[in-house]
Amino acid sequence: MYRQNELVNPFVLPDVNGYMWLKGNLHAHSTNSDGRVSPQERVDGYVNRGYDYLCLSDHDNITFVNTLTRPENFTLIQGAELHPDNPFGGDRHHFVALNIAEDMDARSMPPQHVIDAVKKQGGSVWLAHPHWSGINILRDTMPLTGLAGIEVFNTTCRCAGRGESAVHWDDWMDLSGQLFPAMANDDAHGADSEERDTYQGWTMVRVKERSPAAIVEALELGASYSSTGPIIFDIQLRRAEEKRVVEAAVKCSPAQRIAAVLDSRGTEYHEGGKLFETATFKLRPNSKHVRFEIVAPNGNKAWSNPFDLTALY
Ligand SMILES: [Zn+2]
Ligand SMILES: [Zn+2]
């Protein structure tokens, strides 16, 4: 059904095989661009908050990780936020590039050249905050190939009223016929003390080792989920007795509702306002894919990556 980006369900990767969850933020700025704290202060902030990994994605230029100190079990992913031209009519692009080694003059390059150049370096390119940037997926993103996935939530953009890009995500999968993984990031610019755009959006990744390569590979495979609070413990999908119906079983931290967002339309699970930690429910017959949004009592959300349902029928 789906042409590429065959995704992995992180919840079937067992502890006994050495898999662990790591918490990280893949989009942050320092005084190397328009952030208000030094690169080292930015790293220290995320270390002190118990994160496992961080990417300092300063605008246009790499902040080289060998200039920074961190505990041995804290992973720094070397990256940058790159801003190629947008020849398709929308605003200039915002791409988060992970695991890159060399700077490039992205502002003078077409977006496809930037994606290709990052990938040639062994890196991974992600569509950042399309809702905030006014990106129209059909116009601005569909002409491009090679993007790894999308930033479904961005704390800084939430501060500007456009934090969530879930509809862009759905549009992109619908138009392309591909499943894309997502991440949630702070895009931190401020200082900790401002409590504005730090430590509020993160991505949980399921890996066997803490290396930048292992983390980025798992992100690209979708072995992750995004969150602004809720924890997802498990998601299992199985064929129901009815023909072409799939049943979902979700375990999570206390939730008020779960949206199962399908390739068209969707399903909502709730218990009439009562909080719950497990949910088993059927999805709309004949759906092609599903992703889940778990909503905490305070409105914070977690976003699973999409699952291909066609193989289950
Ligand atoms: Zn940006
Ligand atoms: Zn940014």
PDB file of C-alpha atoms and ligand atoms in Angstrom:
ATOM      1  CA  MET A   1       0.000   0.000   0.000  1.00  0.00           C
ATOM      2  CA  TYR A   2       2.565   2.535   1.083  1.00  0.00           C
ATOM      3  CA  ARG A   3       5.442   3.077  -1.266  1.00  0.00           C
ATOM      4  CA  GLN A   4       8.207   3.762   1.220  1.00  0.00           C
ATOM      5  CA  ASN A   5       8.880   4.829   4.790  1.00  0.00           C
ATOM      6  CA  GLU A   6       7.883   1.427   6.130  1.00  0.00           C
ATOM      7  CA  LEU A   7       7.519   2.364   9.818  1.00  0.00           C
ATOM      8  CA  VAL A   8       8.333   0.349  12.940  1.00  0.00           C
ATOM      9  CA  ASN A   9       5.982   0.018  15.926  1.00  0.00           C
ATOM     10  CA  PRO A  10       8.219   0.996  18.878  1.00  0.00           C
ATOM     11  CA  PHE A  11       5.878  -0.746  21.323  1.00  0.00           C
ATOM     12  CA  VAL A  12       6.753  -4.194  20.008  1.00  0.00           C
ATOM     13  CA  LEU A  13      10.512  -3.712  20.545  1.00  0.00           C
ATOM     14  CA  PRO A  14      11.118  -5.567  23.828  1.00  0.00           C
ATOM     15  CA  ASP A  15      13.205  -4.543  26.854  1.00  0.00           C
ATOM     16  CA  VAL A  16      14.756  -8.011  26.923  1.00  0.00           C
ATOM     17  CA  ASN A  17      16.365  -7.297  23.557  1.00  0.00           C
ATOM     18  CA  GLY A  18      18.029  -4.230  25.034  1.00  0.00           C
ATOM     19  CA  TYR A  19      15.588  -1.574  23.827  1.00  0.00           C
ATOM     20  CA  MET A  20      15.103   1.510  25.998  1.00  0.00           C
ATOM     21  CA  TRP A  21      13.182   4.784  25.769  1.00  0.00           C
ATOM     22  CA  LEU A  22      15.237   7.955  25.476  1.00  0.00           C
ATOM     23  CA  LYS A  23      13.770  11.450  25.880  1.00  0.00           C
ATOM     24  CA  GLY A  24      15.061  14.261  23.706  1.00  0.00           C
ATOM     25  CA  ASN A  25      14.611  17.591  22.009  1.00  0.00           C
ATOM     26  CA  LEU A  26      15.834  17.940  18.446  1.00  0.00           C
ATOM     27  CA  HIS A  27      15.335  21.648  17.872  1.00  0.00           C
ATOM     28  CA  ALA A  28      17.027  24.289  20.028  1.00  0.00           C
ATOM     29  CA  HIS A  29      18.876  27.556  19.510  1.00  0.00           C
ATOM     30  CA  SER A  30      21.807  29.180  21.267  1.00  0.00           C
ATOM     31  CA  THR A  31      23.770  32.409  20.981  1.00  0.00           C
ATOM     32  CA  ASN A  32      25.274  30.868  17.840  1.00  0.00           C
ATOM     33  CA  SER A  33      22.052  32.102  16.223  1.00  0.00           C
ATOM     34  CA  ASP A  34      19.106  33.874  17.864  1.00  0.00           C
ATOM     35  CA  GLY A  35      18.931  31.899  21.135  1.00  0.00           C
ATOM     36  CA  ARG A  36      19.471  33.737  24.420  1.00  0.00           C
ATOM     37  CA  VAL A  37      21.815  31.267  26.127  1.00  0.00           C
ATOM     38  CA  SER A  38      25.237  29.944  25.138  1.00  0.00           C
ATOM     39  CA  PRO A  39      25.502  26.504  23.523  1.00  0.00           C
ATOM     40  CA  GLN A  40      26.944  25.067  26.754  1.00  0.00           C
ATOM     41  CA  GLU A  41      24.159  26.589  28.885  1.00  0.00           C
ATOM     42  CA  ARG A  42      21.574  25.124  26.492  1.00  0.00           C
ATOM     43  CA  VAL A  43      23.150  21.659  26.825  1.00  0.00           C
ATOM     44  CA  ASP A  44      23.388  21.969  30.630  1.00  0.00           C
ATOM     45  CA  GLY A  45      19.725  22.960  30.817  1.00  0.00           C
ATOM     46  CA  TYR A  46      18.538  19.802  29.053  1.00  0.00           C
ATOM     47  CA  VAL A  47      21.006  17.622  30.991  1.00  0.00           C
ATOM     48  CA  ASN A  48      19.691  19.020  34.287  1.00  0.00           C
ATOM     49  CA  ARG A  49      16.081  18.367  33.235  1.00  0.00           C
ATOM     50  CA  GLY A  50      16.808  14.653  32.774  1.00  0.00           C
ATOM     51  CA  TYR A  51      16.777  14.553  28.984  1.00  0.00           C
ATOM     52  CA  ASP A  52      18.847  11.890  27.200  1.00  0.00           C
ATOM     53  CA  TYR A  53      19.571  13.668  23.929  1.00  0.00           C
ATOM     54  CA  LEU A  54      19.567  17.111  22.328  1.00  0.00           C
ATOM     55  CA  CYS A  55      20.243  18.718  18.980  1.00  0.00           C
ATOM     56  CA  LEU A  56      21.449  22.313  18.931  1.00  0.00           C
ATOM     57  CA  SER A  57      19.897  23.328  15.641  1.00  0.00           C
ATOM     58  CA  ASP A  58      21.112  26.886  15.259  1.00  0.00           C
ATOM     59  CA  HIS A  59      19.970  28.791  12.184  1.00  0.00           C
ATOM     60  CA  ASP A  60      22.203  28.337   9.118  1.00  0.00           C
ATOM     61  CA  ASN A  61      25.328  27.099  10.925  1.00  0.00           C
ATOM     62  CA  ILE A  62      26.284  23.914  12.710  1.00  0.00           C
ATOM     63  CA  THR A  63      27.123  24.182  16.406  1.00  0.00           C
ATOM     64  CA  PHE A  64      29.859  21.579  16.531  1.00  0.00           C
ATOM     65  CA  VAL A  65      29.311  19.127  19.347  1.00  0.00           C
ATOM     66  CA  ASN A  66      33.007  18.542  20.017  1.00  0.00           C
ATOM     67  CA  THR A  67      33.121  22.064  21.517  1.00  0.00           C
ATOM     68  CA  LEU A  68      30.651  21.084  24.252  1.00  0.00           C
ATOM     69  CA  THR A  69      30.890  19.062  27.454  1.00  0.00           C
ATOM     70  CA  ARG A  70      28.179  16.705  28.653  1.00  0.00           C
ATOM     71  CA  PRO A  71      27.809  13.554  30.752  1.00  0.00           C
ATOM     72  CA  GLU A  72      28.822  10.333  29.059  1.00  0.00           C
ATOM     73  CA  ASN A  73      25.228   9.064  28.831  1.00  0.00           C
ATOM     74  CA  PHE A  74      23.900  12.285  27.253  1.00  0.00           C
ATOM     75  CA  THR A  75      23.840  12.290  23.456  1.00  0.00           C
ATOM     76  CA  LEU A  76      24.404  15.401  21.389  1.00  0.00           C
ATOM     77  CA  ILE A  77      23.169  15.185  17.827  1.00  0.00           C
ATOM     78  CA  GLN A  78      25.013  17.578  15.555  1.00  0.00           C
ATOM     79  CA  GLY A  79      22.657  19.620  13.399  1.00  0.00           C
ATOM     80  CA  ALA A  80      21.363  22.959  12.182  1.00  0.00           C
ATOM     81  CA  GLU A  81      18.132  24.582  11.068  1.00  0.00           C
ATOM     82  CA  LEU A  82      18.499  25.243   7.361  1.00  0.00           C
ATOM     83  CA  HIS A  83      16.523  27.776   5.358  1.00  0.00           C
ATOM     84  CA  PRO A  84      16.563  27.137   1.643  1.00  0.00           C
ATOM     85  CA  ASP A  85      14.637  29.302  -0.746  1.00  0.00           C
ATOM     86  CA  ASN A  86      11.030  28.314  -1.458  1.00  0.00           C
ATOM     87  CA  PRO A  87      10.540  28.406  -5.232  1.00  0.00           C
ATOM     88  CA  PHE A  88       6.952  27.142  -4.944  1.00  0.00           C
ATOM     89  CA  GLY A  89       5.342  30.298  -3.579  1.00  0.00           C
ATOM     90  CA  GLY A  90       5.340  29.906   0.205  1.00  0.00           C
ATOM     91  CA  ASP A  91       7.667  31.425   2.778  1.00  0.00           C
ATOM     92  CA  ARG A  92      11.294  30.371   3.051  1.00  0.00           C
ATOM     93  CA  HIS A  93      11.640  26.779   4.248  1.00  0.00           C
ATOM     94  CA  HIS A  94      12.600  25.696   7.772  1.00  0.00           C
ATOM     95  CA  PHE A  95      14.274  22.290   7.827  1.00  0.00           C
ATOM     96  CA  VAL A  96      15.862  20.655  10.871  1.00  0.00           C
ATOM     97  CA  ALA A  97      18.944  18.781   9.658  1.00  0.00           C
ATOM     98  CA  LEU A  98      20.243  16.072  12.017  1.00  0.00           C
ATOM     99  CA  ASN A  99      23.614  14.337  11.959  1.00  0.00           C
ATOM    100  CA  ILE A 100      25.346  16.677   9.562  1.00  0.00           C
ATOM    101  CA  ALA A 101      29.085  17.220   9.416  1.00  0.00           C
ATOM    102  CA  GLU A 102      29.634  20.228   7.162  1.00  0.00           C
ATOM    103  CA  ASP A 103      28.024  23.634   6.789  1.00  0.00           C
ATOM    104  CA  MET A 104      26.372  24.622   3.542  1.00  0.00           C
ATOM    105  CA  ASP A 105      25.018  27.880   2.155  1.00  0.00           C
ATOM    106  CA  ALA A 106      21.415  26.667   2.314  1.00  0.00           C
ATOM    107  CA  ARG A 107      19.865  30.136   1.946  1.00  0.00           C
ATOM    108  CA  SER A 108      21.163  30.370  -1.607  1.00  0.00           C
ATOM    109  CA  MET A 109      20.192  26.800  -2.523  1.00  0.00           C
ATOM    110  CA  PRO A 110      16.900  25.353  -3.753  1.00  0.00           C
ATOM    111  CA  PRO A 111      15.218  23.165  -1.141  1.00  0.00           C
ATOM    112  CA  GLN A 112      15.733  19.900  -3.015  1.00  0.00           C
ATOM    113  CA  HIS A 113      19.484  20.595  -3.252  1.00  0.00           C
ATOM    114  CA  VAL A 114      19.619  21.146   0.508  1.00  0.00           C
ATOM    115  CA  ILE A 115      17.787  17.885   1.214  1.00  0.00           C
ATOM    116  CA  ASP A 116      20.089  16.018  -1.174  1.00  0.00           C
ATOM    117  CA  ALA A 117      23.236  17.612   0.281  1.00  0.00           C
ATOM    118  CA  VAL A 118      22.255  16.747   3.870  1.00  0.00           C
ATOM    119  CA  LYS A 119      21.482  13.173   2.890  1.00  0.00           C
ATOM    120  CA  LYS A 120      24.772  12.903   1.021  1.00  0.00           C
ATOM    121  CA  GLN A 121      26.482  13.736   4.330  1.00  0.00           C
ATOM    122  CA  GLY A 122      24.541  10.899   5.961  1.00  0.00           C
ATOM    123  CA  GLY A 123      22.118  13.305   7.630  1.00  0.00           C
ATOM    124  CA  SER A 124      18.362  13.446   8.048  1.00  0.00           C
ATOM    125  CA  VAL A 125      16.104  16.384   7.074  1.00  0.00           C
ATOM    126  CA  TRP A 126      12.801  17.173   8.821  1.00  0.00           C
ATOM    127  CA  LEU A 127      10.032  19.600   7.963  1.00  0.00           C
ATOM    128  CA  ALA A 128       9.878  22.066  10.868  1.00  0.00           C
ATOM    129  CA  HIS A 129       6.693  23.746  12.132  1.00  0.00           C
ATOM    130  CA  PRO A 130       4.800  23.979   8.798  1.00  0.00           C
ATOM    131  CA  HIS A 131       1.709  25.464  10.470  1.00  0.00           C
ATOM    132  CA  TRP A 132       3.698  28.393  11.857  1.00  0.00           C
ATOM    133  CA  SER A 133       5.642  28.926   8.609  1.00  0.00           C
ATOM    134  CA  GLY A 134       2.481  29.088   6.517  1.00  0.00           C
ATOM    135  CA  ILE A 135       3.616  26.064   4.553  1.00  0.00           C
ATOM    136  CA  ASN A 136       1.014  24.605   2.247  1.00  0.00           C
ATOM    137  CA  ILE A 137       1.832  20.922   1.868  1.00  0.00           C
ATOM    138  CA  LEU A 138       0.456  20.578  -1.660  1.00  0.00           C
ATOM    139  CA  ARG A 139       2.224  23.697  -2.907  1.00  0.00           C
ATOM    140  CA  ASP A 140       5.466  23.742  -0.934  1.00  0.00           C
ATOM    141  CA  THR A 141       6.241  20.215   0.305  1.00  0.00           C
ATOM    142  CA  MET A 142       4.855  17.789  -2.247  1.00  0.00           C
ATOM    143  CA  PRO A 143       7.380  18.867  -4.919  1.00  0.00           C
ATOM    144  CA  LEU A 144      10.190  17.696  -2.591  1.00  0.00           C
ATOM    145  CA  THR A 145      11.509  14.195  -1.985  1.00  0.00           C
ATOM    146  CA  GLY A 146      13.722  12.867   0.780  1.00  0.00           C
ATOM    147  CA  LEU A 147      12.300  14.620   3.833  1.00  0.00           C
ATOM    148  CA  ALA A 148      12.303  12.171   6.772  1.00  0.00           C
ATOM    149  CA  GLY A 149       9.242  13.448   8.625  1.00  0.00           C
ATOM    150  CA  ILE A 150       7.501  16.371  10.263  1.00  0.00           C
ATOM    151  CA  GLU A 151       7.560  18.388  13.474  1.00  0.00           C
ATOM    152  CA  VAL A 152       4.026  17.821  14.752  1.00  0.00           C
ATOM    153  CA  PHE A 153       4.490  20.120  17.755  1.00  0.00           C
ATOM    154  CA  ASN A 154       6.818  23.078  18.361  1.00  0.00           C
ATOM    155  CA  THR A 155       6.803  24.918  21.709  1.00  0.00           C
ATOM    156  CA  THR A 156       8.072  28.243  20.339  1.00  0.00           C
ATOM    157  CA  CYS A 157       5.401  28.179  17.634  1.00  0.00           C
ATOM    158  CA  ARG A 158       2.784  27.381  20.266  1.00  0.00           C
ATOM    159  CA  CYS A 159       3.859  30.612  21.956  1.00  0.00           C
ATOM    160  CA  ALA A 160       2.995  32.277  18.635  1.00  0.00           C
ATOM    161  CA  GLY A 161      -0.382  30.544  18.398  1.00  0.00           C
ATOM    162  CA  ARG A 162       0.525  27.880  15.808  1.00  0.00           C
ATOM    163  CA  GLY A 163       2.187  25.074  17.733  1.00  0.00           C
ATOM    164  CA  GLU A 164       0.563  22.024  16.160  1.00  0.00           C
ATOM    165  CA  SER A 165       1.020  20.824  12.604  1.00  0.00           C
ATOM    166  CA  ALA A 166      -0.998  17.610  12.797  1.00  0.00           C
ATOM    167  CA  VAL A 167      -3.296  18.530   9.922  1.00  0.00           C
ATOM    168  CA  HIS A 168      -0.266  19.221   7.721  1.00  0.00           C
ATOM    169  CA  TRP A 169       1.020  15.778   8.699  1.00  0.00           C
ATOM    170  CA  ASP A 170      -2.285  14.157   7.671  1.00  0.00           C
ATOM    171  CA  ASP A 171      -2.394  16.132   4.425  1.00  0.00           C
ATOM    172  CA  TRP A 172       1.155  15.117   3.575  1.00  0.00           C
ATOM    173  CA  MET A 173       0.436  11.409   4.109  1.00  0.00           C
ATOM    174  CA  ASP A 174      -2.843  11.653   2.230  1.00  0.00           C
ATOM    175  CA  LEU A 175      -1.350  13.436  -0.773  1.00  0.00           C
ATOM    176  CA  SER A 176       1.845  11.361  -0.964  1.00  0.00           C
ATOM    177  CA  GLY A 177       0.498   7.932  -0.058  1.00  0.00           C
ATOM    178  CA  GLN A 178       3.429   7.568   2.350  1.00  0.00           C
ATOM    179  CA  LEU A 179       3.528   7.303   6.118  1.00  0.00           C
ATOM    180  CA  PHE A 180       5.796   9.827   7.828  1.00  0.00           C
ATOM    181  CA  PRO A 181       7.088   9.835  11.413  1.00  0.00           C
ATOM    182  CA  ALA A 182       6.879  12.943  13.559  1.00  0.00           C
ATOM    183  CA  MET A 183       8.701  14.654  16.389  1.00  0.00           C
ATOM    184  CA  ALA A 184       7.792  17.214  19.049  1.00  0.00           C
ATOM    185  CA  ASN A 185      10.372  19.880  19.800  1.00  0.00           C
ATOM    186  CA  ASP A 186      10.834  22.993  21.895  1.00  0.00           C
ATOM    187  CA  ASP A 187      12.657  25.097  19.277  1.00  0.00           C
ATOM    188  CA  ALA A 188      14.006  26.706  22.462  1.00  0.00           C
ATOM    189  CA  HIS A 189      15.216  30.293  22.115  1.00  0.00           C
ATOM    190  CA  GLY A 190      14.697  31.651  25.629  1.00  0.00           C
ATOM    191  CA  ALA A 191      16.385  31.064  28.947  1.00  0.00           C
ATOM    192  CA  ASP A 192      15.161  28.490  31.469  1.00  0.00           C
ATOM    193  CA  SER A 193      14.050  31.229  33.827  1.00  0.00           C
ATOM    194  CA  GLU A 194      11.527  32.544  31.304  1.00  0.00           C
ATOM    195  CA  GLU A 195       9.711  29.168  31.326  1.00  0.00           C
ATOM    196  CA  ARG A 196       8.370  29.992  27.907  1.00  0.00           C
ATOM    197  CA  ASP A 197       9.767  27.742  25.173  1.00  0.00           C
ATOM    198  CA  THR A 198      11.881  25.179  27.027  1.00  0.00           C
ATOM    199  CA  TYR A 199      11.127  21.610  28.241  1.00  0.00           C
ATOM    200  CA  GLN A 200       7.564  21.374  26.921  1.00  0.00           C
ATOM    201  CA  GLY A 201       7.774  19.314  23.735  1.00  0.00           C
ATOM    202  CA  TRP A 202       9.882  16.180  23.383  1.00  0.00           C
ATOM    203  CA  THR A 203      10.310  12.980  21.420  1.00  0.00           C
ATOM    204  CA  MET A 204      10.628   9.552  23.035  1.00  0.00           C
ATOM    205  CA  VAL A 205      12.733   7.238  20.905  1.00  0.00           C
ATOM    206  CA  ARG A 206      13.106   3.468  21.242  1.00  0.00           C
ATOM    207  CA  VAL A 207      16.741   2.427  20.749  1.00  0.00           C
ATOM    208  CA  LYS A 208      19.309  -0.134  21.804  1.00  0.00           C
ATOM    209  CA  GLU A 209      22.165   2.355  22.047  1.00  0.00           C
ATOM    210  CA  ARG A 210      22.607   6.053  22.721  1.00  0.00           C
ATOM    211  CA  SER A 211      24.629   6.971  19.632  1.00  0.00           C
ATOM    212  CA  PRO A 212      23.450   9.823  17.374  1.00  0.00           C
ATOM    213  CA  ALA A 213      23.269   7.349  14.480  1.00  0.00           C
ATOM    214  CA  ALA A 214      21.027   4.940  16.414  1.00  0.00           C
ATOM    215  CA  ILE A 215      18.706   7.736  17.586  1.00  0.00           C
ATOM    216  CA  VAL A 216      18.307   9.307  14.150  1.00  0.00           C
ATOM    217  CA  GLU A 217      17.794   5.923  12.501  1.00  0.00           C
ATOM    218  CA  ALA A 218      15.039   5.091  15.009  1.00  0.00           C
ATOM    219  CA  LEU A 219      13.407   8.490  14.431  1.00  0.00           C
ATOM    220  CA  GLU A 220      13.379   7.902  10.675  1.00  0.00           C
ATOM    221  CA  LEU A 221      11.865   4.438  11.192  1.00  0.00           C
ATOM    222  CA  GLY A 222       9.141   5.871  13.405  1.00  0.00           C
ATOM    223  CA  ALA A 223      10.298   3.964  16.506  1.00  0.00           C
ATOM    224  CA  SER A 224       9.252   6.938  18.623  1.00  0.00           C
ATOM    225  CA  TYR A 225       6.367   9.065  19.789  1.00  0.00           C
ATOM    226  CA  SER A 226       5.976  12.776  20.412  1.00  0.00           C
ATOM    227  CA  SER A 227       4.658  14.348  23.605  1.00  0.00           C
ATOM    228  CA  THR A 228       3.895  17.472  25.579  1.00  0.00           C
ATOM    229  CA  GLY A 229       3.096  15.409  28.677  1.00  0.00           C
ATOM    230  CA  PRO A 230       1.310  12.053  28.296  1.00  0.00           C
ATOM    231  CA  ILE A 231       3.237   8.787  28.318  1.00  0.00           C
ATOM    232  CA  ILE A 232       2.306   6.061  25.844  1.00  0.00           C
ATOM    233  CA  PHE A 233       3.127   2.639  27.326  1.00  0.00           C
ATOM    234  CA  ASP A 234       1.718   0.437  24.597  1.00  0.00           C
ATOM    235  CA  ILE A 235      -0.230   0.410  21.364  1.00  0.00           C
ATOM    236  CA  GLN A 236      -1.302  -2.889  19.822  1.00  0.00           C
ATOM    237  CA  LEU A 237      -3.414  -3.390  16.745  1.00  0.00           C
ATOM    238  CA  ARG A 238      -5.182  -6.587  15.791  1.00  0.00           C
ATOM    239  CA  ARG A 239      -7.797  -7.721  13.353  1.00  0.00           C
ATOM    240  CA  ALA A 240     -11.310  -7.709  14.862  1.00  0.00           C
ATOM    241  CA  GLU A 241     -13.860 -10.412  14.170  1.00  0.00           C
ATOM    242  CA  GLU A 242     -15.733  -8.204  11.734  1.00  0.00           C
ATOM    243  CA  LYS A 243     -14.330  -8.111   8.240  1.00  0.00           C
ATOM    244  CA  ARG A 244     -11.829  -5.322   7.543  1.00  0.00           C
ATOM    245  CA  VAL A 245     -12.019  -3.902  11.062  1.00  0.00           C
ATOM    246  CA  VAL A 246      -8.989  -3.364  13.288  1.00  0.00           C
ATOM    247  CA  GLU A 247      -9.140  -3.126  17.077  1.00  0.00           C
ATOM    248  CA  ALA A 248      -6.697  -0.858  18.916  1.00  0.00           C
ATOM    249  CA  ALA A 249      -5.486  -1.415  22.481  1.00  0.00           C
ATOM    250  CA  VAL A 250      -3.735   1.577  24.062  1.00  0.00           C
ATOM    251  CA  LYS A 251      -2.049   1.885  27.465  1.00  0.00           C
ATOM    252  CA  CYS A 252      -1.104   5.381  28.566  1.00  0.00           C
ATOM    253  CA  SER A 253      -0.806   7.765  31.504  1.00  0.00           C
ATOM    254  CA  PRO A 254      -4.225   9.029  32.737  1.00  0.00           C
ATOM    255  CA  ALA A 255      -6.099  10.400  29.733  1.00  0.00           C
ATOM    256  CA  GLN A 256      -9.437  12.097  29.117  1.00  0.00           C
ATOM    257  CA  ARG A 257      -9.675  11.004  25.463  1.00  0.00           C
ATOM    258  CA  ILE A 258      -7.831   9.397  22.595  1.00  0.00           C
ATOM    259  CA  ALA A 259      -8.275  10.423  19.004  1.00  0.00           C
ATOM    260  CA  ALA A 260      -7.621   7.722  16.442  1.00  0.00           C
ATOM    261  CA  VAL A 261      -6.902   9.772  13.341  1.00  0.00           C
ATOM    262  CA  LEU A 262      -7.479   7.687  10.227  1.00  0.00           C
ATOM    263  CA  ASP A 263      -6.562   8.299   6.594  1.00  0.00           C
ATOM    264  CA  SER A 264      -9.964   9.931   6.343  1.00  0.00           C
ATOM    265  CA  ARG A 265     -12.194  10.722   9.280  1.00  0.00           C
ATOM    266  CA  GLY A 266     -11.430   9.182  12.669  1.00  0.00           C
ATOM    267  CA  THR A 267     -12.639   7.754  15.950  1.00  0.00           C
ATOM    268  CA  GLU A 268     -12.593   9.162  19.476  1.00  0.00           C
ATOM    269  CA  TYR A 269     -12.374   7.009  22.590  1.00  0.00           C
ATOM    270  CA  HIS A 270     -13.553   8.486  25.878  1.00  0.00           C
ATOM    271  CA  GLU A 271     -15.260   7.356  29.059  1.00  0.00           C
ATOM    272  CA  GLY A 272     -17.686  10.225  29.409  1.00  0.00           C
ATOM    273  CA  GLY A 273     -15.257  12.527  31.178  1.00  0.00           C
ATOM    274  CA  LYS A 274     -13.778   9.855  33.477  1.00  0.00           C
ATOM    275  CA  LEU A 275     -10.020   9.393  33.263  1.00  0.00           C
ATOM    276  CA  PHE A 276      -8.649   6.083  32.004  1.00  0.00           C
ATOM    277  CA  GLU A 277      -5.276   4.387  31.440  1.00  0.00           C
ATOM    278  CA  THR A 278      -6.289   1.590  29.075  1.00  0.00           C
ATOM    279  CA  ALA A 279      -8.542   1.759  26.039  1.00  0.00           C
ATOM    280  CA  THR A 280      -9.659  -0.929  23.607  1.00  0.00           C
ATOM    281  CA  PHE A 281     -11.772   0.169  20.682  1.00  0.00           C
ATOM    282  CA  LYS A 282     -12.492  -0.533  17.047  1.00  0.00           C
ATOM    283  CA  LEU A 283     -11.420   1.635  14.163  1.00  0.00           C
ATOM    284  CA  ARG A 284     -13.525   2.570  11.182  1.00  0.00           C
ATOM    285  CA  PRO A 285     -13.753  -0.352   8.707  1.00  0.00           C
ATOM    286  CA  ASN A 286     -11.431  -0.303   5.696  1.00  0.00           C
ATOM    287  CA  SER A 287      -9.134   2.396   7.084  1.00  0.00           C
ATOM    288  CA  LYS A 288      -5.655   2.427   5.568  1.00  0.00           C
ATOM    289  CA  HIS A 289      -3.674   3.931   8.408  1.00  0.00           C
ATOM    290  CA  VAL A 290      -4.129   5.295  11.895  1.00  0.00           C
ATOM    291  CA  ARG A 291      -2.256   7.531  14.285  1.00  0.00           C
ATOM    292  CA  PHE A 292      -3.248   8.223  17.885  1.00  0.00           C
ATOM    293  CA  GLU A 293      -3.439  11.439  19.908  1.00  0.00           C
ATOM    294  CA  ILE A 294      -3.665  10.876  23.645  1.00  0.00           C
ATOM    295  CA  VAL A 295      -5.046  13.853  25.563  1.00  0.00           C
ATOM    296  CA  ALA A 296      -4.196  14.349  29.250  1.00  0.00           C
ATOM    297  CA  PRO A 297      -6.634  15.930  31.765  1.00  0.00           C
ATOM    298  CA  ASN A 298      -4.818  19.270  31.358  1.00  0.00           C
ATOM    299  CA  GLY A 299      -5.037  19.169  27.556  1.00  0.00           C
ATOM    300  CA  ASN A 300      -1.409  18.154  26.953  1.00  0.00           C
ATOM    301  CA  LYS A 301      -1.015  15.609  24.179  1.00  0.00           C
ATOM    302  CA  ALA A 302       1.041  12.702  22.939  1.00  0.00           C
ATOM    303  CA  TRP A 303       1.131  11.775  19.259  1.00  0.00           C
ATOM    304  CA  SER A 304       1.925   8.266  18.087  1.00  0.00           C
ATOM    305  CA  ASN A 305       3.412   7.713  14.674  1.00  0.00           C
ATOM    306  CA  PRO A 306       1.103   6.284  12.016  1.00  0.00           C
ATOM    307  CA  PHE A 307       0.504   2.561  11.631  1.00  0.00           C
ATOM    308  CA  ASP A 308      -0.236   0.847   8.329  1.00  0.00           C
ATOM    309  CA  LEU A 309      -3.495  -1.094   8.736  1.00  0.00           C
ATOM    310  CA  THR A 310      -3.640  -2.656   5.285  1.00  0.00           C
ATOM    311  CA  ALA A 311      -1.391  -5.556   6.237  1.00  0.00           C
ATOM    312  CA  LEU A 312      -3.798  -6.527   9.057  1.00  0.00           C
ATOM    313  CA  TYR A 313      -6.862  -7.222   6.906  1.00  0.00           C
TER     314      TYR A 313
HETATM  315 ZN    ZN B   1      12.164  27.640  12.259  1.00  0.00          ZN
HETATM  316 ZN    ZN B   2      14.142  26.980  15.127  1.00  0.00          ZN
END
